[in-house]
CSV table of C-alpha atoms in Angstrom, one decimal:
chain,number,residue,atom,x,y,z
C,1,MET,CA,2.4,-34.4,2.9
C,2,ILE,CA,5.6,-32.7,4.0
C,3,GLY,CA,8.2,-34.5,6.0
C,4,SER,CA,8.0,-38.1,7.7
C,5,LYS,CA,5.1,-39.9,9.0
C,6,ARG,CA,6.3,-39.2,12.5
C,7,VAL,CA,6.1,-35.5,12.1
C,8,ARG,CA,3.1,-34.9,9.7
C,9,PHE,CA,2.5,-31.6,8.1
C,10,GLN,CA,-0.1,-30.8,5.5
C,11,ALA,CA,0.8,-28.1,2.7
C,12,VAL,CA,-1.6,-25.3,2.4
C,13,ALA,CA,-3.2,-25.4,-1.0
C,14,GLU,CA,-3.4,-22.6,-3.3
C,15,ASP,CA,-7.3,-22.3,-3.0
C,16,ALA,CA,-7.0,-22.8,0.7
C,17,SER,CA,-9.3,-20.9,3.3
C,18,VAL,CA,-8.6,-19.7,6.6
C,19,THR,CA,-9.1,-22.8,9.1
C,20,GLN,CA,-11.2,-22.7,12.1
C,21,LEU,CA,-8.3,-23.4,14.4
C,22,GLU,CA,-6.7,-20.1,13.0
C,23,LEU,CA,-10.0,-18.3,13.9
C,24,PHE,CA,-9.8,-19.7,17.6
C,25,PHE,CA,-6.0,-18.6,17.6
C,26,ASP,CA,-7.3,-15.0,16.8
C,27,LEU,CA,-9.5,-15.1,19.9
C,28,VAL,CA,-6.2,-14.6,22.0
C,29,LEU,CA,-5.5,-11.4,20.0
C,30,VAL,CA,-9.1,-10.4,20.6
C,31,PHE,CA,-8.3,-10.4,24.3
C,32,ALA,CA,-5.0,-8.8,23.6
C,33,PHE,CA,-6.5,-5.8,22.0
C,34,THR,CA,-8.9,-5.3,24.8
C,35,MET,CA,-6.2,-5.4,27.3
C,36,VAL,CA,-4.3,-2.8,25.4
C,37,THR,CA,-7.1,-0.4,25.0
C,38,ASN,CA,-7.7,-0.9,28.9
C,39,LEU,CA,-4.0,-0.2,29.5
C,40,ALA,CA,-4.2,3.0,27.2
C,41,ALA,CA,-7.5,4.1,28.9
C,42,GLY,CA,-6.2,3.6,32.3
C,43,GLU,CA,-3.8,6.5,32.2
C,44,THR,CA,-4.1,9.1,29.3
C,45,SER,CA,-0.6,10.3,29.1
C,46,ALA,CA,1.9,10.3,26.3
C,47,ALA,CA,4.4,8.0,28.1
C,48,ASN,CA,1.4,5.7,28.9
C,49,MET,CA,0.4,5.9,25.2
C,50,LEU,CA,3.7,4.8,24.1
C,51,ARG,CA,3.8,1.9,26.6
C,52,ALA,CA,0.4,0.7,24.9
C,53,LEU,CA,1.8,1.0,21.5
C,54,LEU,CA,5.0,-1.0,22.3
C,55,VAL,CA,2.9,-3.7,23.8
C,56,LEU,CA,0.5,-3.8,20.8
C,57,ALA,CA,3.5,-4.0,18.3
C,58,LEU,CA,4.9,-7.0,20.3
C,59,MET,CA,1.3,-8.8,20.2
C,60,TRP,CA,1.0,-8.1,16.4
C,61,TRP,CA,4.3,-9.4,15.8
C,62,LEU,CA,3.3,-12.8,17.6
C,63,TRP,CA,0.2,-13.0,15.4
C,64,ILE,CA,1.9,-12.2,12.1
C,65,ALA,CA,4.4,-14.9,12.6
C,66,TYR,CA,1.7,-17.4,12.6
C,67,SER,CA,0.0,-15.7,9.6
C,68,TRP,CA,3.2,-16.8,7.5
C,69,LEU,CA,3.5,-20.2,9.2
C,70,GLY,CA,-0.3,-21.1,8.6
C,71,ASN,CA,0.3,-20.3,4.7
C,72,VAL,CA,2.9,-23.0,4.5
C,73,VAL,CA,1.5,-25.7,6.5
C,74,ARG,CA,-2.3,-26.1,7.6
C,75,ALA,CA,-2.6,-25.1,11.1
C,76,ASP,CA,-5.1,-27.9,11.9
C,77,GLU,CA,-3.2,-30.9,10.8
C,78,GLY,CA,-0.7,-33.0,12.6
C,79,ILE,CA,1.9,-31.6,15.0
C,80,ALA,CA,0.8,-28.0,13.8
C,81,ARG,CA,-2.2,-28.3,15.6
C,82,VAL,CA,-0.4,-29.1,18.8
C,83,ALA,CA,1.9,-26.1,18.1
C,84,MET,CA,-0.9,-23.8,17.6
C,85,PHE,CA,-2.5,-24.6,20.9
C,86,ALA,CA,0.9,-24.3,22.7
C,87,ALA,CA,1.3,-20.9,20.9
C,88,MET,CA,-2.2,-19.8,22.1
C,89,GLY,CA,-1.3,-20.6,25.7
C,90,GLY,CA,1.8,-18.5,25.7
C,91,GLY,CA,0.0,-15.6,23.7
C,92,PHE,CA,-2.9,-15.8,26.2
C,93,LEU,CA,-0.4,-15.5,29.4
C,94,ALA,CA,1.3,-12.7,27.8
C,95,ALA,CA,-2.1,-11.0,27.0
C,96,LEU,CA,-3.1,-11.7,30.8
C,97,THR,CA,0.3,-10.1,31.9
C,98,ILE,CA,-0.1,-6.7,29.7
C,99,PRO,CA,-1.2,-4.5,32.9
C,100,GLU,CA,2.3,-5.8,34.3
C,101,ALA,CA,4.3,-5.6,31.1
C,102,PHE,CA,6.4,-2.6,32.3
C,103,GLN,CA,5.6,-2.4,36.2
C,104,ASP,CA,5.2,-5.5,38.3
C,105,LEU,CA,2.0,-5.7,40.5
C,106,PRO,CA,2.2,-6.7,44.3
C,107,GLY,CA,2.0,-10.3,44.8
C,108,GLY,CA,2.1,-13.2,42.4
C,109,TRP,CA,4.8,-13.7,39.8
C,110,PHE,CA,7.0,-10.9,38.6
C,111,GLY,CA,5.0,-9.4,35.7
C,112,PRO,CA,7.6,-8.1,33.5
C,113,LEU,CA,9.7,-11.4,33.2
C,114,VAL,CA,6.3,-13.5,32.7
C,115,PHE,CA,5.5,-11.5,29.9
C,116,ALA,CA,8.9,-11.7,28.3
C,117,ILE,CA,9.3,-15.3,28.9
C,118,ALA,CA,5.5,-16.0,27.5
C,119,TYR,CA,6.5,-13.9,24.5
C,120,LEU,CA,9.9,-16.1,24.1
C,121,ILE,CA,7.9,-19.4,24.3
C,122,VAL,CA,5.5,-18.4,21.3
C,123,ARG,CA,8.2,-17.1,19.3
C,124,LEU,CA,10.3,-20.5,19.9
C,125,VAL,CA,7.2,-22.6,18.9
C,126,HIS,CA,7.0,-20.5,15.9
C,127,VAL,CA,10.6,-21.0,14.6
C,128,SER,CA,10.7,-24.7,15.6
C,129,MET,CA,7.5,-25.4,13.6
C,130,PHE,CA,8.9,-23.4,10.5
C,131,TRP,CA,12.3,-25.1,10.9
C,132,LEU,CA,10.5,-28.5,10.7
C,133,ALA,CA,8.3,-27.5,7.9
C,134,SER,CA,11.3,-26.5,5.7
C,135,ALA,CA,13.1,-29.8,6.0
C,136,GLU,CA,12.8,-30.5,2.3
C,137,ASP,CA,12.9,-26.9,1.2
C,138,SER,CA,16.3,-25.5,1.3
C,139,GLN,CA,15.6,-21.9,0.2
C,140,LEU,CA,12.7,-21.8,2.9
C,141,ARG,CA,15.1,-23.4,5.6
C,142,ASN,CA,17.8,-20.8,4.9
C,143,GLN,CA,15.4,-18.0,5.1
C,144,VAL,CA,14.1,-19.0,8.3
C,145,LEU,CA,17.8,-19.4,9.8
C,146,ARG,CA,18.8,-16.1,8.7
C,147,TRP,CA,15.6,-14.5,10.1
C,148,SER,CA,15.5,-16.2,13.4
C,149,ILE,CA,19.2,-15.7,14.1
C,150,GLY,CA,18.6,-11.9,14.3
C,151,SER,CA,15.0,-11.9,15.3
C,152,ILE,CA,15.0,-14.1,18.4
C,153,THR,CA,18.5,-12.8,19.5
C,154,ILE,CA,17.2,-9.1,19.2
C,155,GLY,CA,13.7,-9.0,20.1
C,156,THR,CA,13.5,-11.7,22.9
C,157,THR,CA,17.0,-11.1,24.5
C,158,LEU,CA,16.2,-7.2,25.0
C,159,LEU,CA,12.9,-8.0,26.1
C,160,VAL,CA,14.2,-10.2,29.0
C,161,ILE,CA,16.8,-7.4,29.9
C,162,ALA,CA,14.1,-4.9,29.9
C,163,ALA,CA,12.0,-6.9,32.4
C,164,MET,CA,15.0,-6.3,35.0
C,165,THR,CA,14.9,-2.5,34.4
C,166,SER,CA,12.4,0.5,34.7
C,167,GLY,CA,11.7,3.9,33.7
C,168,ALA,CA,13.4,5.4,30.6
C,169,VAL,CA,15.9,2.5,30.4
C,170,GLN,CA,13.2,0.0,30.2
C,171,VAL,CA,11.2,1.7,27.5
C,172,ALA,CA,14.4,2.5,25.3
C,173,LEU,CA,15.0,-1.5,25.7
C,174,TRP,CA,11.6,-2.0,24.4
C,175,ILE,CA,11.7,0.4,21.5
C,176,ALA,CA,15.1,-1.3,20.4
C,177,ALA,CA,13.5,-5.0,20.7
C,178,VAL,CA,10.5,-3.9,18.6
C,179,ALA,CA,12.4,-1.7,15.9
C,180,GLY,CA,15.2,-4.3,15.9
C,181,ASP,CA,12.7,-6.9,15.3
C,182,TYR,CA,11.0,-5.2,12.6
C,183,LEU,CA,14.0,-3.9,10.7
C,184,TRP,CA,15.6,-7.4,10.7
C,185,THR,CA,12.6,-8.9,9.2
C,186,LEU,CA,12.6,-6.3,6.6
C,187,PHE,CA,16.2,-6.9,5.6
C,188,ALA,CA,16.6,-10.6,6.2
C,189,GLY,CA,15.5,-11.6,2.7
C,190,THR,CA,12.5,-12.4,0.6
C,191,ASP,CA,12.9,-16.2,0.3
C,192,TRP,CA,9.8,-17.0,2.2
C,193,ARG,CA,7.0,-19.2,0.8
C,194,LEU,CA,3.4,-18.2,0.1
C,195,ASN,CA,1.5,-21.0,-0.8
C,196,SER,CA,-2.1,-19.2,-1.2
C,197,GLY,CA,-2.6,-15.5,-1.8
C,198,LYS,CA,-6.3,-16.1,-1.0
C,199,HIS,CA,-5.7,-17.5,2.5
C,200,PHE,CA,-3.1,-14.9,3.2
C,201,SER,CA,-5.1,-11.9,2.2
C,202,GLU,CA,-8.4,-13.5,4.1
C,203,ARG,CA,-6.4,-14.0,7.2
C,204,TYR,CA,-5.5,-10.2,7.5
C,205,GLY,CA,-8.9,-9.2,6.5
C,206,LEU,CA,-10.1,-11.3,9.4
C,207,ILE,CA,-7.8,-9.7,12.0
C,208,ILE,CA,-9.2,-6.1,10.7
C,209,ILE,CA,-12.7,-7.5,11.6
C,210,VAL,CA,-11.4,-8.6,14.9
C,211,ALA,CA,-9.9,-5.1,15.5
C,212,LEU,CA,-13.0,-3.3,14.5
C,213,GLY,CA,-14.9,-5.7,16.9
C,214,GLU,CA,-12.8,-4.4,19.6
C,215,SER,CA,-13.9,-0.9,19.0
C,216,ILE,CA,-17.5,-1.9,19.1
C,217,VAL,CA,-16.8,-3.6,22.4
C,218,SER,CA,-15.1,-0.4,23.7
C,219,ILE,CA,-18.5,1.3,23.0
C,220,GLY,CA,-20.3,-1.1,25.4
C,221,ILE,CA,-17.4,-1.0,28.0
C,222,GLY,CA,-17.7,2.9,28.0
C,223,VAL,CA,-21.3,2.9,29.1
C,224,ALA,CA,-21.2,-0.4,31.2
C,225,GLY,CA,-23.6,-0.2,34.3
C,226,LEU,CA,-24.9,3.2,33.1
C,227,PRO,CA,-28.8,3.4,32.5
C,228,ILE,CA,-29.9,3.7,28.9
C,229,SER,CA,-30.5,7.2,27.4
C,230,TRP,CA,-30.8,9.0,24.3
C,231,PRO,CA,-27.2,10.3,24.6
C,232,ILE,CA,-25.9,7.0,25.2
C,233,ALA,CA,-28.0,5.5,22.1
C,234,LEU,CA,-27.0,8.2,19.9
C,235,GLY,CA,-23.2,7.9,20.8
C,236,SER,CA,-23.5,4.1,20.4
C,237,MET,CA,-25.0,4.4,16.9
C,238,LEU,CA,-22.4,6.8,15.9
C,239,GLY,CA,-19.6,4.9,17.0
C,240,LEU,CA,-21.2,1.7,15.4
C,241,ALA,CA,-21.4,3.5,12.0
C,242,ILE,CA,-18.0,4.8,12.2
C,243,SER,CA,-16.6,1.3,12.7
C,244,GLY,CA,-19.0,0.2,9.8
C,245,LEU,CA,-17.4,3.1,7.5
C,246,LEU,CA,-14.0,1.6,8.2
C,247,TRP,CA,-15.1,-1.8,7.5
C,248,TRP,CA,-16.3,-0.4,4.2
C,249,ALA,CA,-13.2,1.4,3.5
C,250,TYR,CA,-11.2,-1.7,3.8
C,251,PHE,CA,-13.4,-4.4,2.3
C,252,ASP,CA,-15.2,-2.7,-0.3
C,253,VAL,CA,-12.6,-2.3,-3.0
C,254,SER,CA,-9.2,-1.7,-1.3
C,255,ALA,CA,-8.6,-5.3,0.1
C,256,LEU,CA,-9.7,-6.6,-3.2
C,257,SER,CA,-7.0,-4.5,-5.1
C,258,VAL,CA,-4.4,-5.7,-3.0
C,259,GLU,CA,-5.6,-9.3,-2.9
C,260,HIS,CA,-5.5,-9.3,-6.8
C,261,GLU,CA,-1.9,-7.9,-6.9
C,262,LEU,CA,-0.7,-10.5,-4.5
C,263,GLU,CA,-2.3,-13.5,-6.2
C,264,HIS,CA,-1.0,-12.4,-9.7
C,265,ALA,CA,2.5,-11.7,-8.4
C,266,ASP,CA,5.0,-14.4,-8.1
C,267,GLY,CA,8.5,-15.0,-6.5
C,268,ALA,CA,10.1,-12.2,-4.6
C,269,ARG,CA,7.4,-9.6,-5.7
C,270,GLN,CA,4.9,-11.6,-4.2
C,271,ILE,CA,6.6,-12.0,-0.8
C,272,LYS,CA,7.4,-8.2,-0.9
C,273,ILE,CA,3.5,-7.4,-1.3
C,274,ALA,CA,2.7,-9.8,1.4
C,275,ARG,CA,5.2,-8.3,3.6
C,276,GLY,CA,4.8,-4.8,2.7
C,277,SER,CA,1.0,-4.5,2.2
C,278,TYR,CA,0.0,-6.8,4.8
C,279,THR,CA,2.7,-7.5,7.6
C,280,PHE,CA,3.9,-4.0,7.8
C,281,TRP,CA,1.2,-1.6,6.5
C,282,HIS,CA,-1.7,-3.4,8.3
C,283,PHE,CA,-0.1,-2.9,11.7
C,284,PRO,CA,-1.0,1.1,11.6
C,285,MET,CA,-4.4,0.0,10.6
C,286,ILE,CA,-4.5,-1.9,13.8
C,287,VAL,CA,-3.1,0.9,16.0
C,288,GLY,CA,-5.5,3.4,14.3
C,289,ILE,CA,-8.5,1.2,15.2
C,290,ILE,CA,-7.3,0.5,18.7
C,291,ALA,CA,-6.9,4.4,19.1
C,292,LEU,CA,-10.3,4.8,17.7
C,293,SER,CA,-11.6,2.3,20.3
C,294,LEU,CA,-10.0,4.5,23.1
C,295,GLY,CA,-11.6,7.4,21.8
C,296,LEU,CA,-15.2,5.8,21.6
C,297,LYS,CA,-14.5,4.6,24.9
C,298,LYS,CA,-14.3,8.0,26.3
C,299,VAL,CA,-16.8,9.8,24.4
C,300,LEU,CA,-19.4,7.2,25.7
C,301,TYR,CA,-18.4,7.7,29.0
C,302,TYR,CA,-18.7,11.5,28.7
C,303,VAL,CA,-22.3,11.4,27.3
C,304,GLY,CA,-23.5,8.6,29.6
C,305,ASP,CA,-22.0,9.4,32.9
C,306,THR,CA,-24.0,12.7,34.0
C,307,SER,CA,-22.7,12.7,37.5
C,308,HIS,CA,-19.2,13.7,36.2
C,309,HIS,CA,-20.0,15.1,32.8
C,310,THR,CA,-22.7,17.3,30.8
C,311,LEU,CA,-23.5,17.0,27.2
C,312,ARG,CA,-21.7,20.3,26.6
C,313,ASP,CA,-18.4,18.9,27.8
C,314,ALA,CA,-15.8,18.9,25.2
C,315,LEU,CA,-13.6,15.8,24.6
C,316,TYR,CA,-9.9,17.0,24.7
C,317,GLY,CA,-6.3,16.1,24.8
C,318,ILE,CA,-5.1,12.5,24.0
C,319,PRO,CA,-8.7,10.8,24.0
C,320,LEU,CA,-9.7,13.4,21.2
C,321,TYR,CA,-6.4,13.0,19.2
C,322,ALA,CA,-6.9,9.2,19.4
C,323,LEU,CA,-10.4,9.5,18.3
C,324,TYR,CA,-9.7,11.4,15.1
C,325,GLY,CA,-6.0,10.6,14.8
C,326,GLY,CA,-6.9,6.9,14.9
C,327,VAL,CA,-9.2,7.2,11.9
C,328,ALA,CA,-6.6,9.3,9.9
C,329,LEU,CA,-3.9,6.7,10.6
C,330,TYR,CA,-6.3,3.9,9.5
C,331,LEU,CA,-6.8,5.8,6.2
C,332,ILE,CA,-3.2,6.5,5.9
C,333,ALA,CA,-2.3,2.9,6.2
C,334,LEU,CA,-5.0,1.9,3.7
C,335,VAL,CA,-3.6,4.5,1.2
C,336,GLY,CA,-0.1,3.0,1.9
C,337,SER,CA,-1.2,-0.6,1.7
C,338,LYS,CA,-2.8,0.0,-1.7
C,339,HIS,CA,0.0,2.1,-3.1
C,340,TYR,CA,2.7,-0.5,-2.1
C,341,ALA,CA,0.7,-3.4,-4.0
C,342,THR,CA,-0.7,-1.4,-7.0
C,343,GLY,CA,1.3,1.8,-7.3
C,344,SER,CA,-2.0,4.1,-7.1
C,345,VAL,CA,-3.0,6.6,-4.7
C,346,THR,CA,-6.5,7.0,-3.6
C,347,MET,CA,-6.8,10.7,-3.6
C,348,PRO,CA,-10.1,11.2,-1.8
C,349,ARG,CA,-8.9,9.4,1.0
C,350,VAL,CA,-5.7,11.7,1.0
C,351,VAL,CA,-8.0,14.6,1.2
C,352,ALA,CA,-10.3,13.0,3.9
C,353,ILE,CA,-7.0,12.4,5.9
C,354,VAL,CA,-6.0,16.1,5.7
C,355,VAL,CA,-9.6,17.2,6.5
C,356,LEU,CA,-9.7,15.0,9.5
C,357,LEU,CA,-6.3,16.5,10.8
C,358,ALA,CA,-7.4,19.9,10.2
C,359,LEU,CA,-10.7,19.4,12.2
C,360,ILE,CA,-9.0,18.5,15.3
C,361,PRO,CA,-8.7,22.0,16.7
C,362,LEU,CA,-12.4,22.4,15.9
C,363,ALA,CA,-13.5,19.2,17.3
C,364,CYS,CA,-11.7,20.1,20.8
C,365,ALA,CA,-14.0,23.0,21.1
C,366,LEU,CA,-17.3,21.1,20.3
C,367,PRO,CA,-19.3,18.9,22.8
C,368,ALA,CA,-18.1,15.3,22.7
C,369,LEU,CA,-21.1,14.1,20.8
C,370,ALA,CA,-21.0,16.7,18.2
C,371,ALA,CA,-17.2,15.9,17.7
C,372,LEU,CA,-18.2,12.4,17.2
C,373,SER,CA,-20.8,13.4,14.8
C,374,LEU,CA,-18.4,15.5,12.8
C,375,LEU,CA,-16.1,12.5,12.5
C,376,CYS,CA,-18.9,10.2,11.2
C,377,ALA,CA,-20.0,13.0,8.7
C,378,VAL,CA,-16.5,13.1,7.2
C,379,LEU,CA,-16.4,9.4,6.8
C,380,ILE,CA,-19.9,9.3,5.4
C,381,ALA,CA,-18.9,12.0,2.9
C,382,LEU,CA,-15.8,9.9,1.9
C,383,ILE,CA,-17.4,6.7,1.5
C,384,GLY,CA,-20.4,8.3,-0.4
C,385,TRP,CA,-18.1,10.1,-2.7
C,386,GLU,CA,-16.0,7.0,-3.6
C,387,THR,CA,-19.1,4.9,-4.1
C,388,ILE,CA,-20.8,7.5,-6.7
C,389,ARG,CA,-17.5,8.8,-8.2
C,390,PHE,CA,-15.7,5.4,-9.0
C,391,ALA,CA,-19.1,3.4,-9.4
C,392,GLN,CA,-17.8,1.9,-12.6
C,393,SER,CA,-14.2,0.9,-11.6
C,394,ARG,CA,-15.5,-0.2,-8.2
C,395,ASP,CA,-18.2,-2.5,-10.0
C,396,ALA,CA,-15.6,-4.1,-12.4
C,397,ILE,CA,-13.0,-5.0,-9.5
C,398,ARG,CA,-15.8,-6.4,-7.2
C,399,HIS,CA,-17.4,-8.5,-10.0
C,400,ALA,CA,-14.0,-9.7,-11.2
C,401,ALA,CA,-13.1,-10.6,-7.7
C,402,HIS,CA,-15.9,-12.8,-7.5
C,403,ASP,CA,-16.3,-14.5,-11.0
C-alpha cells in the first residue's frame, strides 16, 4: 500500500493489466470522439477542422493524464476509484459541451465556459491524485510539481480566457493553450514513474481500438435511416475492411515492437519511450482515425442518399482529404512511434504514405465508392506485402511476445 490507511492507494504491479474501471473511463472518450466527428462533419471548412482538432487535442490530453496516473496506482482501489468517477463526470460534461466549446448556443449555461471549467476539474483531480500518490516518492513529487505549475497555469488559464472571447482571438488562445501544455510536458522532465510497461502499452492499444470503433460507428451514422442497398452494403464492407487493415497495421507487429522496447528500457529512457512513442505519437494516430471517420461518414452518405447524390458523384474537398490524409497520417504516426522506440523505419509504410498522397488528385476525379475502393486496395497491398516479405521476422517477434 502507498500512503496511510486513511488515503489508500495500491501500487500497480509490473505484470498488471488494464482494469475494468479504466475501460469504463474510456467510454467517455468514445463519446468525445463521436462528438468531435460530428463537429467536424457539421461544417467541412478549414476553420471548423481546426476547431475540431483543438477540441480533440484537449480531450486527448485529459485521457493521457489518467493513463500515466493509472500506471502508478490502481484505478479501481481506494480513493483512486472515487477520483476516476469524478474525472469521468468532468470529462463527460466537457464532451457534452463540445458543440458549444467555441460558440454558445441559445439558452442554458454559457457553453465555452462550461467546457473550460469541466476541463479544469478533470485536470485538478488528476494533479491532486498524483500529489497524494507521490507522498513517499520525492522524485515523482518534484516531477508532478514542475509539470503541474506550468501545465495547469498555461492550459487551463488560457482556456478560461478563451471562453470569454470569440473569432480569431479565441482560436489563437486555444492554440496557445494546447501548444503550451504539450511543450511544457515535453520539457518538464523525465522523472515520472512507470510501474508496468505491459499495462501502459495495453492502455494505448485499447484506445486505438476505441478510436477505430468510432470509424465503424461513423459508417452506420452515415447511412442511418436509409434503406439498405448494394452501394450501402459495399461501402460499409469497404469501410470496415479499412478499419480492420488499420487495426492489423498497429497490432500485428508495430505495437509489439514498441512494447518490447518499452519493457526492456529503464530509467529516463523508458519514460522517453512512453512519452514519445505513446503519449505524443499516438495522438496523430487518433487524429488520423477521426479524419477517416469523417471521410467514411461522407462517403456512405454519398452512396446511400440517392435523392441528393448519384453513384457517379465524386467525393471532393475536405472529406476526401480527410479520407486519404487521415490514413496517411495514421501510417506516419505508426512509423514515427516505432522509429522513436527502436530506431528503425518501416519503408513499405513510407512508400504507402507517398502513394496515398499521390493518389489524392485521382481520387478527387473518381466516384466516391471507387475512391474508397482504391484506398482499401492500397492498404491491402501494404499489409499483404509486409505479411509475406517480412514473414520470418514477423513470426519471430509475435512468438517472442507470447512465449
